[in-house]
Coordinates of C-alpha atoms and ligand atoms in Angstrom, one line a residue:
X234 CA -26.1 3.9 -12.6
X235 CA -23.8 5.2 -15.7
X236 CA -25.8 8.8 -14.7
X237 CA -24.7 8.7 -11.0
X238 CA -21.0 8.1 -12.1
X239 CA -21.2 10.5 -14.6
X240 CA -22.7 13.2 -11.8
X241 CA -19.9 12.2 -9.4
X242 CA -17.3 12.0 -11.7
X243 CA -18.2 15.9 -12.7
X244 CA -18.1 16.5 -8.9
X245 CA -14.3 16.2 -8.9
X246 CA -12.3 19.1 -9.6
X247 CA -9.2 19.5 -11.5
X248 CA -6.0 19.5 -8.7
X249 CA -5.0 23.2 -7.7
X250 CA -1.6 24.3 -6.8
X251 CA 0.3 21.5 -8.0
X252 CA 4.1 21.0 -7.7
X253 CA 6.1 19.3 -10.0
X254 CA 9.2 18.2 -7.8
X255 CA 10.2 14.9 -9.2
X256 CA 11.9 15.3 -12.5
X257 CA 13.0 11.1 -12.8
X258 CA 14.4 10.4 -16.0
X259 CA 15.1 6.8 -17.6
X260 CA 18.5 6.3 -19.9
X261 CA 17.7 3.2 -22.0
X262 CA 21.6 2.8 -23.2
X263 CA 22.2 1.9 -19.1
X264 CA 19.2 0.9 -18.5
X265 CA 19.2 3.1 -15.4
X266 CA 16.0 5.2 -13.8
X267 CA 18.1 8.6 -12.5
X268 CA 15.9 11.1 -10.2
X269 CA 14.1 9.1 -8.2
X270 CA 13.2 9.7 -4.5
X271 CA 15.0 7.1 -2.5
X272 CA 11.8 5.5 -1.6
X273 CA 11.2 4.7 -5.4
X274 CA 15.0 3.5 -5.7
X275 CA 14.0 0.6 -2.6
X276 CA 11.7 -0.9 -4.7
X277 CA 13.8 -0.8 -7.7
X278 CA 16.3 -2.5 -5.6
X279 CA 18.6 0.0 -5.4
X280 CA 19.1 1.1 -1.6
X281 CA 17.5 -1.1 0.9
X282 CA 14.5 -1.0 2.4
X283 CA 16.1 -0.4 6.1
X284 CA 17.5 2.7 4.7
X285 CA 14.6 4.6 5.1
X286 CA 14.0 4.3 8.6
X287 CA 10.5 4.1 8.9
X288 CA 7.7 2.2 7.6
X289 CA 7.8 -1.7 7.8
X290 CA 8.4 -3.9 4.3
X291 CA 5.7 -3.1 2.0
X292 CA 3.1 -5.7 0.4
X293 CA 4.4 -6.5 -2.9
X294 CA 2.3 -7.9 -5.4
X295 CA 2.9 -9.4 -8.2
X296 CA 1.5 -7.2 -11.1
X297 CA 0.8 -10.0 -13.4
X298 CA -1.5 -11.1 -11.4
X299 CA -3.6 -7.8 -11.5
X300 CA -5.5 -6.5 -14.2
X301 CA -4.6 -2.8 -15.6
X302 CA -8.2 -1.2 -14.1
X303 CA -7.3 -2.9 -10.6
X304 CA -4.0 -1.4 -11.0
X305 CA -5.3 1.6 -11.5
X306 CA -7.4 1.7 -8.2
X307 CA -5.0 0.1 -6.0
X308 CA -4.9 2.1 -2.9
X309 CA -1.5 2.4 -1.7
X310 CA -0.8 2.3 2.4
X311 CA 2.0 3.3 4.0
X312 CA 3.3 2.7 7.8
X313 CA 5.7 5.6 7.4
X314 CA 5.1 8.9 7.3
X315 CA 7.9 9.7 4.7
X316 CA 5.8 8.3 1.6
X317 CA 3.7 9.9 -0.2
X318 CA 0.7 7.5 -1.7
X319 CA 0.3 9.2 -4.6
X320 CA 4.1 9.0 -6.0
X321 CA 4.6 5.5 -4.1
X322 CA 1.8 4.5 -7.0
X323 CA 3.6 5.9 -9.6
X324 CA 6.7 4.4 -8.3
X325 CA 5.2 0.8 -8.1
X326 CA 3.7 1.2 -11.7
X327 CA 8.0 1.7 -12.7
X328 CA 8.8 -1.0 -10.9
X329 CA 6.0 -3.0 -11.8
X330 CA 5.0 -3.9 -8.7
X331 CA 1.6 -3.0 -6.9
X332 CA 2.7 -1.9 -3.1
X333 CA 0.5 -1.7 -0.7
X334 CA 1.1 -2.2 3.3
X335 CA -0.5 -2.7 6.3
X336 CA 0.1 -0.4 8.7
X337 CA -0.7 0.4 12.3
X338 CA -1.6 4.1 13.2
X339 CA -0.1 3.1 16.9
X340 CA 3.5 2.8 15.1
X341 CA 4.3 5.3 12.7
X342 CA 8.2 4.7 12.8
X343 CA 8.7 1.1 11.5
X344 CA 10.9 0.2 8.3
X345 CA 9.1 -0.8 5.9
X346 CA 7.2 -3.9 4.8
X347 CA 7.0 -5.9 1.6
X348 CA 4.8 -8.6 0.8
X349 CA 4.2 -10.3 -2.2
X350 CA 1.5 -12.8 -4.3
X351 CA 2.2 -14.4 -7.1
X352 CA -1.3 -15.3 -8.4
X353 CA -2.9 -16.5 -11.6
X354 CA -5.2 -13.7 -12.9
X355 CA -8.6 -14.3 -12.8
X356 CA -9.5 -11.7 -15.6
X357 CA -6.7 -11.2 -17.7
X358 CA -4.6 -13.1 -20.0
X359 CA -1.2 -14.3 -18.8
X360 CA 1.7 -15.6 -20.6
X361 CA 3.5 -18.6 -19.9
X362 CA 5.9 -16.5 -18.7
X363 CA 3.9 -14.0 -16.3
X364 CA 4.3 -11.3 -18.3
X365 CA 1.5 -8.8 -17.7
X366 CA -0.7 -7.3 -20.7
X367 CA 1.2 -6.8 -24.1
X368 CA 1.4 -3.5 -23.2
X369 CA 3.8 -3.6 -20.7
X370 CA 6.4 -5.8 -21.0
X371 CA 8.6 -7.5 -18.5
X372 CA 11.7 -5.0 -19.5
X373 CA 9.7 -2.0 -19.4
X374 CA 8.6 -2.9 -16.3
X375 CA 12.3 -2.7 -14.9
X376 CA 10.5 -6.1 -12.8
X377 CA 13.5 -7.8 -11.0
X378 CA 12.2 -11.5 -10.5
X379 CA 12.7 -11.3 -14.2
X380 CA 16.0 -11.9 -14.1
X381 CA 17.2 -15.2 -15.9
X382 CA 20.0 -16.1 -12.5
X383 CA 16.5 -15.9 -10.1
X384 CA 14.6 -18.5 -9.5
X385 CA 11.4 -19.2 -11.7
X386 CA 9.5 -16.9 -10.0
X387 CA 7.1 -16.4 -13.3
X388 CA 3.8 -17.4 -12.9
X389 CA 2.4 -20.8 -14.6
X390 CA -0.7 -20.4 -16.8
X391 CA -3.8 -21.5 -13.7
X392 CA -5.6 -23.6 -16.7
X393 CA -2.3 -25.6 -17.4
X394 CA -2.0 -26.9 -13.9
X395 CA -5.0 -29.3 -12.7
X396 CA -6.0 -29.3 -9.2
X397 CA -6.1 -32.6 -9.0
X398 CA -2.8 -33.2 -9.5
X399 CA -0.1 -34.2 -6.8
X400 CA 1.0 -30.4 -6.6
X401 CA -0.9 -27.5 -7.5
X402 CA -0.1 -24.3 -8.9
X403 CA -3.2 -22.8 -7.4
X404 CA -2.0 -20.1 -5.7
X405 CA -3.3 -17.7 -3.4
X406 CA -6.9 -19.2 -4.0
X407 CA -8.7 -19.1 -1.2
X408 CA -9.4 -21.5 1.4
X409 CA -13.1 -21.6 0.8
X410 CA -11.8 -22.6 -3.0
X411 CA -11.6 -26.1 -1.3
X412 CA -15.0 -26.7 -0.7
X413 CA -16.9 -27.5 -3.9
X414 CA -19.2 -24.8 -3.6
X415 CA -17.3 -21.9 -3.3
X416 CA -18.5 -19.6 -6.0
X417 CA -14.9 -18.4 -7.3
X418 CA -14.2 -21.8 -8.8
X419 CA -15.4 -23.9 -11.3
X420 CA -16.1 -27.3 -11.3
X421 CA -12.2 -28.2 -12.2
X422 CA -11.1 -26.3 -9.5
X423 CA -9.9 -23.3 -11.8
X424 CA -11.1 -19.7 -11.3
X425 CA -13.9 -18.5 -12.6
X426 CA -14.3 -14.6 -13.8
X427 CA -17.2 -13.3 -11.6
X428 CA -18.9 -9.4 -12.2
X429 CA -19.1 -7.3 -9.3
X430 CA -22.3 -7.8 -8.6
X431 CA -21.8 -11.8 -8.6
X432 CA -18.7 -11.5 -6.6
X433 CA -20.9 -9.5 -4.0
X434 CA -23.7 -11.5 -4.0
X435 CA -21.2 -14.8 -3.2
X436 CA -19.9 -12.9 -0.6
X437 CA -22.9 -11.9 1.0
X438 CA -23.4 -15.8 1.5
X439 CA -20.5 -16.0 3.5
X440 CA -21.7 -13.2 6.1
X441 CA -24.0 -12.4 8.5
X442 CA -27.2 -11.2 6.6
X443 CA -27.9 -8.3 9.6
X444 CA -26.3 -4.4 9.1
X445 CA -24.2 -3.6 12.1
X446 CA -23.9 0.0 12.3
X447 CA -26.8 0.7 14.4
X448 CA -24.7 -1.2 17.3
X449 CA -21.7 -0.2 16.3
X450 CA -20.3 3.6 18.1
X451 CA -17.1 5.6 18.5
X452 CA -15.4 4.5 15.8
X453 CA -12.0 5.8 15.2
X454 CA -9.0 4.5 13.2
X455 CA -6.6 1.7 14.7
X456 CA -5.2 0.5 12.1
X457 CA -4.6 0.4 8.2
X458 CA -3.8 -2.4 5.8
X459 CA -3.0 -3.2 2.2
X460 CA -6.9 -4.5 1.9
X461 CA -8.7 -1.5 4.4
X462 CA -8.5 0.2 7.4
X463 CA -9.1 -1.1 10.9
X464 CA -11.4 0.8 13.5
X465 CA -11.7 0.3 16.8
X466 CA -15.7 0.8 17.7
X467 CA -18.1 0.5 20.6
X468 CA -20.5 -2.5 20.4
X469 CA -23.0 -1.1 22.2
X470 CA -25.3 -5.0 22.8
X471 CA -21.9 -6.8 24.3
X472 CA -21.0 -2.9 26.1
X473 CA -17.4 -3.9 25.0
X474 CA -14.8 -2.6 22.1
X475 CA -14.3 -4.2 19.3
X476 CA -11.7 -4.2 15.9
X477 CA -13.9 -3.3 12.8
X478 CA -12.0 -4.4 9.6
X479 CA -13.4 -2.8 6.6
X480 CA -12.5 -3.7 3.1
X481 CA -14.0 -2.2 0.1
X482 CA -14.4 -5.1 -2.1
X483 CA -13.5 -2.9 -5.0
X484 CA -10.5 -2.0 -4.1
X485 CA -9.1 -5.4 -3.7
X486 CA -5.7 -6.4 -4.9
X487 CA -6.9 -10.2 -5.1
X488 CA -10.5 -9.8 -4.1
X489 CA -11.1 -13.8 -3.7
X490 CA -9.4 -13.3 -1.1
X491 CA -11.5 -12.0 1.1
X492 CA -13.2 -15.0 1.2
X493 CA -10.0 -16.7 3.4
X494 CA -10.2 -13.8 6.1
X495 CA -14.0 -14.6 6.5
X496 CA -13.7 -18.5 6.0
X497 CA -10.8 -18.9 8.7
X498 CA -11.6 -16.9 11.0
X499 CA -14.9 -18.2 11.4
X500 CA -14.4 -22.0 10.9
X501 CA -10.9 -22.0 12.8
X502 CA -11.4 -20.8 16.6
X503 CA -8.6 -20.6 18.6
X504 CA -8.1 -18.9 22.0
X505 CA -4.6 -17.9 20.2
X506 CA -6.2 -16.6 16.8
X507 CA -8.0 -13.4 17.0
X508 CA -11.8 -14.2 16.9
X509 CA -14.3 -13.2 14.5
X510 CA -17.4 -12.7 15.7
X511 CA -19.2 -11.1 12.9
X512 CA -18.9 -10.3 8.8
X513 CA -21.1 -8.0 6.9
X514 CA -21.7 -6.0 3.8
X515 CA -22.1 -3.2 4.2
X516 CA -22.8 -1.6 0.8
X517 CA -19.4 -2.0 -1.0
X518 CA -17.4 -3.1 1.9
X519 CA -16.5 -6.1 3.5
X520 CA -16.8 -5.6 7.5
X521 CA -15.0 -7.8 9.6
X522 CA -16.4 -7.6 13.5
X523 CA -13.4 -8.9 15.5
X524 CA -11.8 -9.2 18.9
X525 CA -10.0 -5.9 19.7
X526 CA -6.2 -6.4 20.7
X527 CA -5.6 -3.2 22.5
X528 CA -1.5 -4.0 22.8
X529 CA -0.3 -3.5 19.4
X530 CA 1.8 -6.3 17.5
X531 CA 4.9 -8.1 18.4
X532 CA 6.3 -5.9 15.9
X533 CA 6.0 -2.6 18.6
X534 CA 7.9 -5.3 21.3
X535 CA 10.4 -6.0 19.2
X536 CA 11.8 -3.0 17.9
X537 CA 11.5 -1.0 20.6
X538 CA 11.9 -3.6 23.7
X539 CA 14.5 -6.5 24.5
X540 CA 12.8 -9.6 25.5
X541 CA 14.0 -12.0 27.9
X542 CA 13.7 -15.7 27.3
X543 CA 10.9 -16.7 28.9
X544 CA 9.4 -13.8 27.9
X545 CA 10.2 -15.1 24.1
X546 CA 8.9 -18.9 25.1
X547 CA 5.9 -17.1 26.2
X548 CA 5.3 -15.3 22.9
X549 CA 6.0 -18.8 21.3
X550 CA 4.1 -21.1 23.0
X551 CA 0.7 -19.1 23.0
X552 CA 1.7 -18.6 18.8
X553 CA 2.6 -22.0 18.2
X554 CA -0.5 -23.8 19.7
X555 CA -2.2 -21.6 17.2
X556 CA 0.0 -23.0 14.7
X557 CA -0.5 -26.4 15.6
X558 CA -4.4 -26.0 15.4
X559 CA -4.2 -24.6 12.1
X560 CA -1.5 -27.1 10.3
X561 CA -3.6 -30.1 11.8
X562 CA -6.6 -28.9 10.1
X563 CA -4.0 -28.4 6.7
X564 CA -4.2 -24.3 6.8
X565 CA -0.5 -22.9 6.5
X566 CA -1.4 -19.3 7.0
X567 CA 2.1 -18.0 4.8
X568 CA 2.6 -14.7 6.0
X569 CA 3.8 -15.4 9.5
X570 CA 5.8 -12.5 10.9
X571 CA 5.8 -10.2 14.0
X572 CA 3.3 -7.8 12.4
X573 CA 1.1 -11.1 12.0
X574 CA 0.9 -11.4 16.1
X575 CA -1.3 -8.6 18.1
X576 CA -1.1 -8.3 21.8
X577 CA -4.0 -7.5 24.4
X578 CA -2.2 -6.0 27.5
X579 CA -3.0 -8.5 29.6
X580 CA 0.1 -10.6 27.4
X581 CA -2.2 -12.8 25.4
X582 CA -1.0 -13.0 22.0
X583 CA -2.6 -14.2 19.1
X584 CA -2.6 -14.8 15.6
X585 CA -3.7 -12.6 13.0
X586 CA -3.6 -10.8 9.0
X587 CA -5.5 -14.7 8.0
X588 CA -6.1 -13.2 4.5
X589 CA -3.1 -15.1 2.3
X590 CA -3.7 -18.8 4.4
X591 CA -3.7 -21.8 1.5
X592 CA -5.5 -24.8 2.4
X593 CA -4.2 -27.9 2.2
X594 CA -6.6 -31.2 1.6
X595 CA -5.9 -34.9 0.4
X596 CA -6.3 -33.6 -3.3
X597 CA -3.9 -30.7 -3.0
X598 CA -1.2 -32.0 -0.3
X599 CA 1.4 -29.0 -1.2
X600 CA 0.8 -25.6 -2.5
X601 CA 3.4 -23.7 -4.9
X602 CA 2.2 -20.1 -5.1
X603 CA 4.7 -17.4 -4.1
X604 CA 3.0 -15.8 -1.2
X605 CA 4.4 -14.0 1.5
X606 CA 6.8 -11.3 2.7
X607 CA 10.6 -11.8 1.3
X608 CA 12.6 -11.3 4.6
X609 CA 10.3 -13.9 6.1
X610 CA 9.3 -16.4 3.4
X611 CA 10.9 -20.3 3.4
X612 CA 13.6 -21.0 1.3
X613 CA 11.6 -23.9 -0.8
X614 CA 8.5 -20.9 -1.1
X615 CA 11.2 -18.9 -2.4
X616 CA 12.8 -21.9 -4.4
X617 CA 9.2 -22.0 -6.0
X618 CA 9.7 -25.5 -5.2
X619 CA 5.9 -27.2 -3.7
X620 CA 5.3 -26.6 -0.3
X621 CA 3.3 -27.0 3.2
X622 CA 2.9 -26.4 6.6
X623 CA 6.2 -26.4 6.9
X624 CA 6.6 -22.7 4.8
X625 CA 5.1 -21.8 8.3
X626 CA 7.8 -23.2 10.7
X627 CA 10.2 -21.8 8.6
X628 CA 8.8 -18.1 9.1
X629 CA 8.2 -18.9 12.5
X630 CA 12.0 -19.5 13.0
X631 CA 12.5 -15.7 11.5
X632 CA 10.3 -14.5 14.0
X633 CA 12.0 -15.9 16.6
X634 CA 15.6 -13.8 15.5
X635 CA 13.5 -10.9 14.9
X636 CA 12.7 -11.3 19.0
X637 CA 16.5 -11.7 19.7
X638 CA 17.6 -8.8 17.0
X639 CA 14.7 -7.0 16.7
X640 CA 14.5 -7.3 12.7
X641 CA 14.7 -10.2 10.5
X642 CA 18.0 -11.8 8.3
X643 CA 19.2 -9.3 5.7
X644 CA 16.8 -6.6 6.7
X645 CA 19.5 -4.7 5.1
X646 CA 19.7 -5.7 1.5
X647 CA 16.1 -4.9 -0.3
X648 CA 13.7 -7.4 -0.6
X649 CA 14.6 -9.7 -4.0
X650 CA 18.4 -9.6 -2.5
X651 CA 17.2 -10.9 0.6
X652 CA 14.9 -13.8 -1.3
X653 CA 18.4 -14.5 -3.3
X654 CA 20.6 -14.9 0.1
X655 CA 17.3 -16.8 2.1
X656 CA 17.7 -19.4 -1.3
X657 CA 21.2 -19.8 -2.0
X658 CA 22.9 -19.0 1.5
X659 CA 23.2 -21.0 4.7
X660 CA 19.8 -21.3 6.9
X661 CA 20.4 -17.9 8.8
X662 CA 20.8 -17.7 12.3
X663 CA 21.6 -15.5 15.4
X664 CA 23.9 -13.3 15.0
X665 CA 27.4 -14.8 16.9
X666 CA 27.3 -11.5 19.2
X667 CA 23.4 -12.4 20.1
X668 CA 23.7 -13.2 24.1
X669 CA 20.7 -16.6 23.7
X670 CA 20.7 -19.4 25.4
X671 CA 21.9 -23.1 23.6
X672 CA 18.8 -24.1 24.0
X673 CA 17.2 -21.4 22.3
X674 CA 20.0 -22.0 19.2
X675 CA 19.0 -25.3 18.8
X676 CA 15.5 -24.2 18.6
X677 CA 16.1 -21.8 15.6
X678 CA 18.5 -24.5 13.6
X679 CA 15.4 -27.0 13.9
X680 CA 13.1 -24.4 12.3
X681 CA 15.7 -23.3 9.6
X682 CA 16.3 -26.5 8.3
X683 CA 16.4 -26.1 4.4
X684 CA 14.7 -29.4 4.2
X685 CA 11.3 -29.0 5.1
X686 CA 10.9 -32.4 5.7
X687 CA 13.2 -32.3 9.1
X688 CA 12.2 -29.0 9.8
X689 CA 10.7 -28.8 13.0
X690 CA 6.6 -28.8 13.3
X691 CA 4.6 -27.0 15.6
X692 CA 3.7 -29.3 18.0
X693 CA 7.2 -30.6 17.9
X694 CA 8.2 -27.5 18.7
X695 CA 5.5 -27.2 21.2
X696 CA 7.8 -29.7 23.2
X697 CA 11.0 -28.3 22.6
X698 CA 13.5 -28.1 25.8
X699 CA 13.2 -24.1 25.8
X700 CA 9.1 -23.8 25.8
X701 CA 9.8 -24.9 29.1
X702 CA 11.0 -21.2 29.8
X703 CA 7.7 -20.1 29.3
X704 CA 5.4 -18.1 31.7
X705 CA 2.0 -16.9 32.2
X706 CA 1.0 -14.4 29.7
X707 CA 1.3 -11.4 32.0
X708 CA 5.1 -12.0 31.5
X709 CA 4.7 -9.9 28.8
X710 CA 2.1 -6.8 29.9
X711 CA 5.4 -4.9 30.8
X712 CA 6.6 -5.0 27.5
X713 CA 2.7 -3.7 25.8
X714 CA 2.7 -1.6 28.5
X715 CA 5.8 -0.4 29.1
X716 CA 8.2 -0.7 32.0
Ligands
ATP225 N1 -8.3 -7.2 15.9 C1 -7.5 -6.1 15.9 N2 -7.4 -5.4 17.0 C2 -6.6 -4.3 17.0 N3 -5.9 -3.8 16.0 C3 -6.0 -4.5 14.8 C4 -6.8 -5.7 14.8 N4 -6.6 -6.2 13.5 C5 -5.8 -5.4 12.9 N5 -5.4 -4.4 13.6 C6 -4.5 -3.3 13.3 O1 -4.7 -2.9 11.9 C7 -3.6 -3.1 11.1 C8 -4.0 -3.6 9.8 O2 -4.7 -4.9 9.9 P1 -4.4 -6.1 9.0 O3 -2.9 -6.4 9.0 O4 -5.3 -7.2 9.4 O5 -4.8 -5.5 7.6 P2 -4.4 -6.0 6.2 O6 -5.1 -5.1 5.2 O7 -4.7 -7.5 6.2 O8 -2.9 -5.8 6.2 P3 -1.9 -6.4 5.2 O9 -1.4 -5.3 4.4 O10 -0.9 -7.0 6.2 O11 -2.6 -7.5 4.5 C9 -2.7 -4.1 11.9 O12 -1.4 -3.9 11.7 C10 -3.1 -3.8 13.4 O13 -2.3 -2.7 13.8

């Protein structure tokens, strides 16, 4: 094994022709980073992220949740075509933050994206405060949720917290994590440190024992994420296209979490949630054979269409039933947004990206981990405050003025502004110039309730006055496939 690594490693050359155009400099008397490519300066929080013009929020993760060698081989994905992966990593490293994006290769002009989990490390020490390793410290890191004014966005030591309590502090543990036999937990409910080879070999529990690729033909690239890439391929026993999802479990950010993609979409069918009909390993990666939504994501109709009413009810009836299924069965999937919802062009829409759900049981009735993408995530998420299906309804309500305005609240300020504005600001609503119905008002202001508790829930919302605007599905095929 060390041999092969050694042969492969002597296989790569030393880079040629190499350009050094970024000359970034850091003044510790002002504290300020001066050279830096505007793209480096968003996540530093110092121009927005809607600035740029393309690319859609990035995945932000929270660093002290990674180890330093995961760090290291954290791929970075981009939506835009203005970044460049290899100083976006350097530029993350400043920042502290890990970036990473999923990205559609049907939609190369988005603003960019920004997600974030704040998760206990499974392999590294982490101090009460969430700093990272000794050696890099908060400062040093330049890492904004730092700051004393913000909420208490550090992480909480995973040991300190038991399960079992009222609340817990959990995290982005997986669903399976739930179930007593899931192999990334120990009998307490805490995370366990598993080698490679153990992590695979749990994994490989989960899936289907067979090797697709003899019936799988013409790939070629759909889609690409913050945890792989996404192919579209010929099945060649069911003669129809399918969405291959492949993750390389190395290269995982948080790779128990692969386990919730599997675990979900298997166990939770839904016409409205894209189905899963196989997983496999397939050597070092995770594949996941899905339903292939040939449409794009809301985020395409969005930006680039104006929706009527019913057209919206439509989109929100067909996402909230999905909704409904998974709150009754406690799963708050926590990273709701229009990326989130795919389209086939017949107008079906369904629910999808299932990788960052938390499960909720009798034991655990609220979760607490930050998870989630700023512009979208619930005030009491934000707030750190514990939380449930209600996060959900929350983001949902967002969704629903990115289909009136065709971006979220405060898509202007950078991300960590925006989370300050979502948690000490008015619940946002439609802009006064937005032409919407008042039934359609009232809709949003019973989603963006800052107490979760009276915030509407999906099947309420199911019933809601304005769902009665709703069509067939094929209201929306002219907006997938244009006018
Ligand atoms: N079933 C599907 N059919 C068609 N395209 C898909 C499908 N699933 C995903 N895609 C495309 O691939 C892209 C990446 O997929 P996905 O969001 O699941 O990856 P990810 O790694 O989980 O991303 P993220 O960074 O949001 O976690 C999506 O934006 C979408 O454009």
């Amino acid at each position: 094994m060390s041999m092969r690594r050694r042969l492969k490693k002597s296989e790569i050359g030393t880079p040629t022709d190499f350009q050094h155009r970024i000359h970034a400099g850091f003044d510790p008397a002002t504290g300020q980073y001066s050279g830096l490519p505007k793209q480096w300066q968003v996540i530093l929080g110092r121009v927005p992220a809607r600035s740029l013009g393309s690319g859609r929020p990035r995945a932000l993760v929270d660093p002290s949740a990674i180890t330093p060698m995961e760090m290291a081989s954290i791929k970075t994905v981009v939506r835009g075509d203005r970044y460049n992966p290899e100083t976006n990593n350097q530029a993350f490293a400043l920042s502290g933050m890990s970036v990473a994006r999923s990205n559609s290769l049907r939609q190369q002009q988005q603003p960019l994206s920004l997600r974030m989990t704040d998760s206990p490390s499974f392999n590294q020490p982490v101090s009460p405060y969430g700093a990272m390793s000794p050696s890099v410290s908060s400062s040093a890191r330049g890492y904004p949720f730092t700051e004393p004014t913000y909420a208490p966005l550090p992480l909480r030591k995973e040991a300190s917290t038991p399960v079992s309590t009222a609340t817990s502090s959990s995290s982005t543990t997986p669903l399976g994590s739930q179930h007593s036999h899931h192999p990334m937990m120990n009998g307490n409910g805490n995370a366990t440190s598993l080698s490679h080879d153990q992590f695979r070999e749990a994994l490989s529990a989960l899936v289907n024992g067979t090797d697709p690729r003899g019936d799988l033909d013409a790939f070629s690239q759909v889609g690409e994420g913050s945890t792989g890439v996404v192919m579209s391929a010929y099945q060649i026993s069911t003669r129809r296209r399918v969405a291959v999802k492949k993750m390389n479990i190395k290269k995982q950010q948080r790779r128990e979490l692969l386990f919730n993609e599997v675990a979900i979409m298997r166990d939770f069918s839904h016409p409205s949630i894209v189905r899963l009909f196989s997983s496999h390993l397939v050597g070092d990666e995770l594949w996941l054979v899905m339903e292939y939504m040939e449409g794009g994501s809301l985020t395409d109709v969005v930006t680039h269409a104006r929706m009527t009413e019913p057209q919206m009810a439509t989109v929100c009836v067909q996402v909230l039933s999905a909704l409904a299924f998974l709150h009754a069965h406690g799963v708050i999937h926590r990273d709701l947004k229009s990326d989130s919802i795919l389209l086939n062009k017949d107008g079906t829409c369904k629910v999808s990206d299932l990788g960052f759900c938390g499960q909720l049981s009798k034991e655990v009735p609220k979760r607490r981990s930050l998870v989630g993408t700023p512009y979208w995530t619930a005030i009491e998420v934000i707030s750190r405050l514990p939380y449930d299906t209600s996060a959900d309804m929350w983001s949902f309500g967002i969704m629903l003025i990115e289909m009136v305005e065709g971006e979220p609240p405060y898509f202007n300020e950078q991300p960590l502004e925006a989370m300050k504005r979502i948690r000490d600001g008015a619940p946002p609503s439609f802009s006064p110039s937005a032409n919407v119905s008042l039934q359609l008002r009232a809709l949003l202001s019973s989603l963006l309730q800052h107490d979760s508790s009276r915030r509407a829930t999906a099947a309420a919302a199911l019933r809601d006055p304005f769902m009665e605007k709703a069509g067939p599905p094929s209201l929306l095929s002219p907006l997938v496939n244009g006018p």
